């Protein structure tokens, strides 16, 4: 397995590397380990969030798999933050930034230590694209393992139920005791948020991309299946090393098309648009852009009746077989590229060959001839408000067209206060600006305002547009990722209260219904605000990050 020690041999072979070996004996190396391929295990374990509180144990399982297959596993940590905890606060500005910190840290440790391969284990939203970006940059044999989904809370609740309960409490629909009961019981233990929110969306997309083992995206966080997934992932990396299969051999344009197809069929999060473009950029797939979501979405229906727009949770999809029967259905219909290579060393078609269909009695995943929506729910909108594009999540339940009157806010907190104080009425378009990659900085997710809208009973009656992002838990008539962002002088910056705005998800249009001469005059008088941060990681991100339409990448 000499070729499989391409990097570690440079660190530990020969008499001149005696000091390196001496440093490794205290951390558990034995003499025979120095002749084995070294595989780094990037663990996102942390007690800051239930999404990741169990991942240290999963890392131990991956180490067992590596060691049993003839390698030497070495566990190291990278960070995680919690969107759910920081949502609606200034701290949420660090969320997207954490994607880059995770990628940078994995690249840094693996590159420094000379690991020959990598297993990356992630649970919360930004862990997953961060891990994949890191693996793509390194381009050493590697695999991603999803930490798994959480169990439903009492009365089929989850984290979004709590956010929406805040709006219900503000509307006197529930009392303080009922709010506290939901708060205490909605999140019962380890695992990522339970609907088809960003974590489960990205896990499913990464599996369809070929970077996880089959069904890794559809396993409970605390289960024998997930433990076994980690052991098998450790073993699989040794096979990838033996065959010299690297991430960028797997992450091709066709593989990204597979990932987009699956996440559309599942009704996945708008964040996937941002992350898929960023992952593709890291993998050298420069052709992927936001318009590919429109191209692919014309032919791919929404089939999954999953939260937030539907009624089921990921744990219930797991019970009927997970995502593999869905992928087999899409493959048989000619909607997936079956010849794409995966981390098993086999093609997508080979992995799915013996997968059995869902039982007829289930109604979580619809058939192709009876879809929830005949084409994609992810809409790339353009118009004078979004010359470089914006991303909407329109399932059709909230309608396909909205024209309303703007009410403008310069930050998320101002909008939330207005919603909770009944200042928003039917027919309003809530405009939240200066929340983009540079303006926020960091593109905060607007789950608190959108959940408050739902809790207030205004879902479908108002719209919300922003240069920030939306949580995977958001539903309703919402448009995010508006580019150019307000901070960079996009038209969003000069929308005024009372202006009419059109959102047309059939013709993919986002338009400020104001004469162009008036818009031009407003822009000549617009002055860019001072940046919110001038030092530290947020300032670095604001300076380096490209637009949302380019994945907000920092490379």
XYZ file of C-alpha atoms in Angstrom:
555
model
C 0.000 0.000 0.000
C 2.953 2.316 -0.649
C 0.941 4.665 -2.868
C -1.626 4.940 -0.116
C 1.039 6.520 2.136
C 1.836 9.369 -0.240
C 1.620 12.033 2.473
C 2.259 10.292 5.792
C 5.520 8.787 4.529
C 6.894 12.323 4.162
C 6.183 12.943 7.839
C 7.222 9.690 9.564
C 9.601 7.697 7.306
C 13.377 7.691 7.691
C 15.844 8.340 10.492
C 15.577 12.102 9.987
C 11.861 11.966 10.973
C 12.604 10.479 14.406
C 11.332 13.605 16.181
C 8.002 13.348 14.383
C 7.609 9.727 15.415
C 8.597 10.597 18.976
C 5.731 13.113 19.126
C 3.248 10.488 17.918
C 4.048 7.725 20.411
C 2.354 9.615 23.302
C -0.889 10.039 21.314
C -1.289 6.308 20.773
C 0.953 5.313 17.864
C 2.815 2.021 17.970
C 5.873 1.219 15.867
C 3.827 -0.745 13.327
C 1.425 2.206 12.834
C 4.106 4.238 11.100
C 3.962 1.918 8.104
C 0.168 2.235 7.781
C -1.836 4.845 5.853
C -2.888 7.602 8.241
C -6.501 8.760 8.025
C -7.630 11.918 9.765
C -11.109 11.871 11.289
C -12.538 15.396 11.342
C -15.043 15.405 14.193
C -17.457 18.320 14.587
C -18.304 17.179 18.120
C -19.403 19.940 20.447
C -21.779 20.430 23.335
C -23.008 23.747 21.933
C -25.832 22.035 20.024
C -27.780 18.738 20.043
C -26.935 18.311 16.344
C -23.327 17.472 17.241
C -23.355 16.316 20.867
C -22.967 12.641 19.895
C -20.400 12.925 17.121
C -17.415 12.123 19.354
C -18.844 8.597 19.674
C -19.353 8.371 15.915
C -15.727 9.419 15.397
C -14.680 6.501 17.628
C -16.662 4.133 15.383
C -14.994 5.535 12.264
C -11.597 5.024 13.901
C -12.473 1.361 14.512
C -13.304 0.928 10.837
C -10.059 2.540 9.692
C -7.906 0.536 12.072
C -9.610 -2.780 11.283
C -9.037 -2.189 7.568
C -5.293 -1.697 8.013
C -5.005 2.039 8.497
C -4.268 4.290 11.445
C -7.112 6.622 12.368
C -6.395 9.938 14.064
C -9.302 11.976 15.457
C -9.157 15.747 15.454
C -11.755 18.412 16.061
C -13.174 21.263 14.075
C -15.790 23.767 15.195
C -19.534 23.942 14.972
C -22.000 26.683 15.777
C -25.763 26.421 16.268
C -28.102 28.209 13.898
C -31.072 27.242 16.046
C -29.626 28.855 19.156
C -28.191 31.988 17.534
C -31.120 32.540 15.143
C -32.467 36.084 15.285
C -29.466 37.414 17.208
C -26.249 39.152 16.194
C -24.488 35.833 16.734
C -26.213 34.351 13.686
C -23.851 36.401 11.528
C -21.182 33.810 12.323
C -23.215 30.943 10.867
C -22.219 31.060 7.196
C -18.745 32.191 8.246
C -18.392 28.902 10.134
C -18.625 27.029 6.816
C -15.352 28.657 5.786
C -13.714 28.177 9.204
C -14.567 24.465 9.111
C -13.190 24.062 5.592
C -10.048 26.004 6.498
C -9.464 24.001 9.684
C -9.841 20.598 7.997
C -7.509 21.671 5.213
C -5.040 23.025 7.786
C -4.876 19.942 10.006
C -4.814 17.361 7.207
C -2.274 19.346 5.199
C -0.024 19.898 8.205
C -0.158 16.381 9.649
C 0.287 14.575 6.355
C -2.838 12.439 6.562
C -3.313 10.227 3.524
C -7.110 10.211 3.713
C -9.965 11.854 5.577
C -13.290 10.920 7.157
C -15.329 14.038 7.973
C -18.349 13.736 10.271
C -20.833 16.614 10.406
C -24.212 17.234 11.984
C -25.392 20.847 11.838
C -26.083 22.852 8.675
C -22.733 24.442 7.836
C -20.701 21.411 8.919
C -21.608 19.559 5.775
C -20.645 21.999 3.022
C -17.674 23.037 5.173
C -16.470 19.426 5.303
C -16.979 18.898 1.576
C -15.180 22.141 0.671
C -12.264 21.050 2.853
C -12.160 17.593 1.241
C -12.335 19.112 -2.237
C -9.478 21.519 -1.594
C -7.249 18.743 -0.235
C -8.346 16.235 -2.904
C -7.076 13.257 -0.908
C -9.212 10.113 -0.645
C -12.038 11.084 1.652
C -15.607 10.473 2.669
C -18.346 12.387 4.486
C -20.500 10.862 7.233
C -23.747 12.511 8.315
C -24.307 12.618 12.060
C -27.967 11.658 11.615
C -31.376 13.112 12.315
C -33.133 13.797 15.598
C -36.317 12.107 16.833
C -39.565 14.133 16.801
C -40.504 16.012 19.933
C -43.736 15.621 21.861
C -46.845 15.964 19.665
C -44.734 15.754 16.494
C -42.896 18.993 17.244
C -39.431 20.220 16.312
C -37.343 23.390 16.505
C -39.526 25.189 13.941
C -42.550 24.454 16.128
C -40.896 26.507 18.861
C -40.189 29.468 16.569
C -43.781 29.408 15.329
C -45.069 29.121 18.900
C -43.450 32.490 19.613
C -45.736 34.072 17.017
C -48.721 32.159 18.411
C -47.954 33.437 21.903
C -47.630 37.009 20.602
C -51.090 36.603 19.016
C -52.578 35.195 22.244
C -53.278 31.865 20.518
C -51.364 29.964 23.200
C -50.492 30.904 26.787
C -47.139 31.051 28.557
C -47.466 27.522 29.957
C -48.197 26.074 26.513
C -45.212 27.947 25.046
C -42.943 26.604 27.781
C -44.193 23.042 27.254
C -43.348 23.236 23.539
C -39.977 24.785 24.392
C -39.118 21.962 26.795
C -40.229 18.983 24.688
C -39.661 19.857 21.016
C -36.002 18.774 20.925
C -35.668 15.450 22.778
C -32.026 14.519 22.176
C -29.094 14.268 19.763
C -29.358 14.763 16.028
C -29.965 17.376 13.383
C -33.260 19.235 13.008
C -35.937 16.776 12.010
C -37.576 18.083 8.825
C -36.190 18.507 5.328
C -34.345 21.547 6.620
C -30.809 22.486 5.598
C -29.022 19.695 7.507
C -31.093 16.855 6.050
C -31.119 18.600 2.659
C -27.337 18.804 2.521
C -26.863 15.264 3.850
C -29.147 13.916 1.119
C -27.479 16.024 -1.563
C -23.993 14.920 -0.502
C -25.045 11.279 -0.657
C -26.470 11.843 -4.147
C -23.218 13.611 -5.026
C -21.457 10.331 -4.282
C -19.486 11.535 -1.248
C -21.313 9.476 1.419
C -22.063 5.786 1.667
C -25.549 4.705 0.524
C -28.244 5.692 3.058
C -25.839 7.717 5.238
C -28.257 10.643 4.917
C -31.253 8.652 6.181
C -30.316 7.232 9.567
C -31.273 8.246 13.082
C -28.485 9.957 15.014
C -28.672 7.397 17.812
C -28.937 4.019 16.102
C -26.992 0.892 15.277
C -27.308 1.837 11.604
C -25.463 5.118 12.176
C -22.712 3.455 14.204
C -22.287 0.894 11.435
C -22.255 3.660 8.816
C -19.244 5.180 10.576
C -17.374 1.868 10.779
C -18.037 1.197 7.085
C -16.940 4.732 6.174
C -13.621 4.090 7.901
C -13.191 0.888 5.932
C -14.253 2.589 2.699
C -11.491 5.193 2.927
C -8.886 2.430 2.823
C -10.518 1.138 -0.350
C -10.415 4.646 -1.832
C -6.727 4.886 -0.923
C -6.033 1.505 -2.539
C -7.812 2.539 -5.744
C -6.547 6.148 -5.609
C -10.072 7.558 -5.917
C -10.141 11.170 -4.812
C -13.030 13.565 -4.094
C -12.622 15.505 -7.305
C -12.854 12.257 -9.284
C -16.311 11.870 -7.767
C -17.561 15.481 -7.641
C -18.076 16.098 -11.352
C -20.662 18.300 -13.050
C -22.885 15.253 -13.589
C -22.585 14.356 -9.895
C -23.705 17.858 -8.916
C -26.665 17.497 -11.279
C -27.572 14.292 -9.416
C -27.362 16.115 -6.090
C -29.571 18.963 -7.308
C -32.123 16.509 -8.680
C -32.433 14.663 -5.364
C -32.664 17.798 -3.226
C -35.437 19.158 -5.473
C -37.385 15.890 -5.272
C -37.097 16.091 -1.479
C -38.299 19.708 -1.340
C -34.988 20.815 0.154
C -33.696 24.077 1.563
C -32.795 27.243 -0.359
C -29.415 27.141 1.395
C -28.525 24.239 -0.860
C -28.224 26.646 -3.801
C -25.554 28.651 -1.996
C -23.697 25.598 -0.705
C -23.776 23.530 -3.893
C -22.199 26.378 -5.851
C -19.535 26.807 -3.156
C -18.800 23.070 -3.082
C -18.579 22.916 -6.871
C -16.189 25.871 -6.893
C -13.908 24.092 -4.416
C -14.031 20.914 -6.522
C -13.058 22.811 -9.665
C -16.509 22.458 -11.261
C -16.627 26.077 -12.387
C -19.536 25.643 -14.804
C -22.177 25.139 -12.103
C -24.225 28.292 -11.493
C -27.620 29.315 -10.134
C -29.281 28.971 -13.530
C -28.570 25.234 -13.473
C -31.169 24.962 -10.716
C -33.725 26.392 -13.146
C -32.574 24.119 -15.969
C -32.696 20.953 -13.873
C -35.792 22.034 -11.959
C -37.940 22.190 -15.098
C -37.848 18.395 -15.299
C -37.724 17.367 -11.637
C -40.898 17.254 -9.504
C -41.220 17.709 -5.759
C -42.185 14.285 -4.381
C -41.569 14.428 -0.612
C -44.282 15.543 1.814
C -41.764 16.601 4.434
C -41.607 19.526 6.830
C -41.485 22.515 6.684
C -44.017 22.715 3.829
C -45.268 19.160 4.327
C -46.259 17.158 7.386
C -43.685 14.375 7.852
C -40.246 14.295 9.471
C -37.002 12.695 8.364
C -37.334 10.002 11.036
C -40.555 8.877 9.348
C -38.874 8.767 5.942
C -36.162 6.620 7.515
C -38.826 4.147 8.700
C -40.008 3.489 5.122
C -36.536 3.029 3.652
C -34.888 6.444 3.548
C -33.734 8.166 0.382
C -32.431 5.166 -1.574
C -35.815 4.068 -3.023
C -36.399 7.663 -4.114
C -33.019 7.757 -5.849
C -33.756 4.409 -7.535
C -37.083 5.820 -8.749
C -35.336 8.887 -10.179
C -32.624 6.734 -11.763
C -35.157 4.435 -13.433
C -36.951 7.518 -14.799
C -33.753 8.761 -16.402
C -33.427 11.720 -14.038
C -30.096 10.646 -12.478
C -26.733 9.922 -14.093
C -26.138 6.303 -13.156
C -22.528 6.260 -14.343
C -21.233 8.675 -11.694
C -18.502 7.303 -9.430
C -19.135 7.223 -5.652
C -17.129 6.650 -2.461
C -18.014 2.954 -2.566
C -15.727 2.712 -5.586
C -18.816 1.779 -7.585
C -21.167 3.844 -9.709
C -24.481 5.294 -8.614
C -26.327 2.691 -10.706
C -24.347 -0.159 -9.125
C -25.104 1.148 -5.624
C -28.846 1.323 -6.389
C -29.126 -1.927 -8.336
C -30.821 -4.000 -5.621
C -32.766 -1.250 -3.841
C -36.415 -2.177 -3.309
C -39.241 0.350 -3.880
C -41.283 1.960 -1.122
C -44.335 0.016 0.051
C -47.550 1.102 -1.683
C -49.235 2.161 1.554
C -46.820 5.007 2.365
C -47.655 8.603 1.430
C -44.437 10.389 2.403
C -42.879 10.083 -1.055
C -45.257 10.531 -3.979
C -44.965 8.714 -7.292
C -43.605 10.558 -10.322
C -47.075 10.665 -11.879
C -48.628 12.173 -8.733
C -46.151 14.849 -7.560
C -46.687 17.514 -4.942
C -45.391 19.974 -7.541
C -44.614 19.072 -11.146
C -41.399 21.095 -11.202
C -38.917 22.557 -8.731
C -39.917 24.551 -5.667
C -36.535 26.316 -5.811
C -36.981 29.278 -8.127
C -34.180 31.509 -9.376
C -35.789 34.918 -9.818
C -34.435 37.858 -11.774
C -35.560 41.413 -12.416
C -34.544 44.929 -11.480
C -34.441 43.903 -7.798
C -32.192 40.911 -8.517
C -30.109 41.457 -11.627
C -27.714 38.712 -10.522
C -30.493 36.482 -9.230
C -32.404 35.626 -6.068
C -33.639 32.326 -4.634
C -37.259 31.630 -3.728
C -38.751 28.537 -2.137
C -42.256 28.250 -3.577
C -44.067 24.947 -3.151
C -47.285 26.269 -4.667
C -49.208 25.980 -1.401
C -48.656 29.684 -0.807
C -49.517 30.562 -4.419
C -47.239 31.297 -7.345
C -47.564 35.071 -7.589
C -47.584 37.876 -5.038
C -47.859 41.623 -5.555
C -47.741 43.802 -2.473
C -46.565 46.964 -0.791
C -43.058 47.278 0.663
C -42.306 47.800 4.328
C -38.562 48.221 4.688
C -36.208 47.306 7.541
C -32.443 47.690 7.802
C -31.892 44.590 9.922
C -33.715 41.436 10.965
C -34.518 42.512 14.524
C -36.461 45.572 13.305
C -38.644 43.400 11.080
C -39.320 40.848 13.829
C -40.419 43.584 16.217
C -42.780 44.969 13.578
C -44.323 41.536 12.975
C -44.812 40.783 16.661
C -46.300 44.269 17.224
C -48.913 43.753 14.473
C -47.417 46.428 12.213
C -47.455 43.970 9.287
C -50.786 43.408 7.556
C -52.048 41.305 4.669
C -50.655 42.516 1.355
C -47.321 43.693 2.774
C -43.943 42.708 1.368
C -41.469 42.740 4.260
C -38.098 43.979 2.959
C -35.079 43.084 5.127
C -31.842 44.460 3.698
C -28.190 44.980 4.615
C -28.086 41.323 5.683
C -26.058 40.027 2.695
C -22.578 38.443 2.650
C -20.845 41.826 3.023
C -23.632 43.914 4.526
C -24.537 41.733 7.499
C -21.985 40.440 7.199
C -22.706 36.739 6.925
C -26.226 36.400 5.464
C -28.247 35.685 8.579
C -31.154 33.260 8.211
C -34.595 34.799 8.714
C -36.319 31.946 10.546
C -37.468 34.143 13.432
C -39.397 36.640 11.224
C -40.826 34.005 8.877
C -41.904 31.805 11.790
C -43.490 34.822 13.469
C -45.403 35.489 10.247
C -46.710 31.916 10.328
C -47.485 32.085 14.025
C -49.429 35.304 13.454
C -51.569 33.560 10.832
C -50.197 35.665 7.965
C -48.657 32.829 5.938
C -49.669 33.315 2.294
C -50.972 36.817 3.086
C -47.602 38.554 3.214
C -44.244 38.046 1.510
C -40.695 38.560 2.754
C -37.663 39.393 0.626
C -34.053 39.808 1.740
C -30.413 39.778 0.709
C -29.939 37.455 3.670
C -30.858 33.778 3.751
C -33.637 31.561 5.027
C -33.448 28.597 7.336
C -34.388 25.267 5.858
C -37.253 25.461 8.338
C -38.727 28.512 6.639
C -41.872 28.238 4.574
C -44.192 30.786 3.035
C -43.815 33.352 0.250
C -40.130 34.174 0.747
C -37.256 35.296 -1.479
C -33.631 35.425 -0.314
C -30.068 35.652 -1.615
C -30.960 38.836 -3.542
C -27.946 39.909 -5.581
C -26.483 42.446 -5.863
C -27.008 42.922 -2.129
C -28.061 46.274 -0.670
C -24.636 46.964 0.858
C -23.063 46.745 -2.612
C -25.571 49.193 -4.099
C -28.180 46.756 -5.362
C -31.637 48.163 -6.090
C -32.837 46.571 -2.846
C -31.033 49.425 -1.071
C -33.381 52.091 -2.500
C -36.772 50.412 -2.079
C -39.054 52.733 -0.116
C -42.081 52.069 2.069
C -45.172 51.976 -0.107
C -43.403 50.814 -3.301
C -45.094 47.947 -5.110
C -43.138 44.719 -5.521
C -43.971 41.759 -7.756
C -42.877 38.198 -7.021
C -43.762 35.865 -9.907
C -42.630 32.283 -9.377
C -44.094 31.096 -12.674
C -42.106 33.505 -14.823
C -39.242 33.711 -12.282
C -39.444 37.479 -11.822
C -38.657 39.757 -8.862
C -39.469 43.331 -9.796
C -39.707 46.715 -8.098
C -42.685 48.323 -9.834
C -41.177 51.790 -9.896
C -40.138 53.734 -12.997
C -36.472 53.178 -13.856
C -35.750 56.914 -13.877
C -36.898 57.131 -10.264
C -34.760 54.132 -9.311
C -31.741 55.703 -11.020
C -32.303 58.982 -9.165
C -32.543 57.176 -5.829
C -29.323 55.286 -6.540
C -27.424 58.523 -7.269
C -28.314 59.745 -3.773
C -27.606 56.425 -2.030
C -24.598 56.335 0.307
C -23.031 53.036 1.318
C -23.303 52.476 5.084
C -20.204 51.961 7.196
C -19.341 48.274 7.690
C -20.684 46.713 10.855
C -17.334 45.057 11.611
C -13.826 46.250 10.821
C -11.762 43.569 12.629
C -11.950 39.847 13.183
C -13.482 36.958 11.320
C -16.663 38.779 10.281
C -14.639 41.625 8.762
C -12.465 39.108 6.899
C -15.542 37.355 5.549
C -17.151 40.632 4.459
C -13.986 41.573 2.587
C -13.416 38.203 0.895
C -16.873 36.736 0.258
C -18.253 36.829 -3.260
C -21.945 37.445 -3.904
C -24.682 35.007 -2.957
C -25.103 34.121 -6.634
C -21.485 32.871 -6.547
C -21.951 30.839 -3.374
C -20.494 33.504 -1.045
C -17.159 31.704 -1.417
C -14.028 33.225 0.089
C -11.411 31.606 -2.171
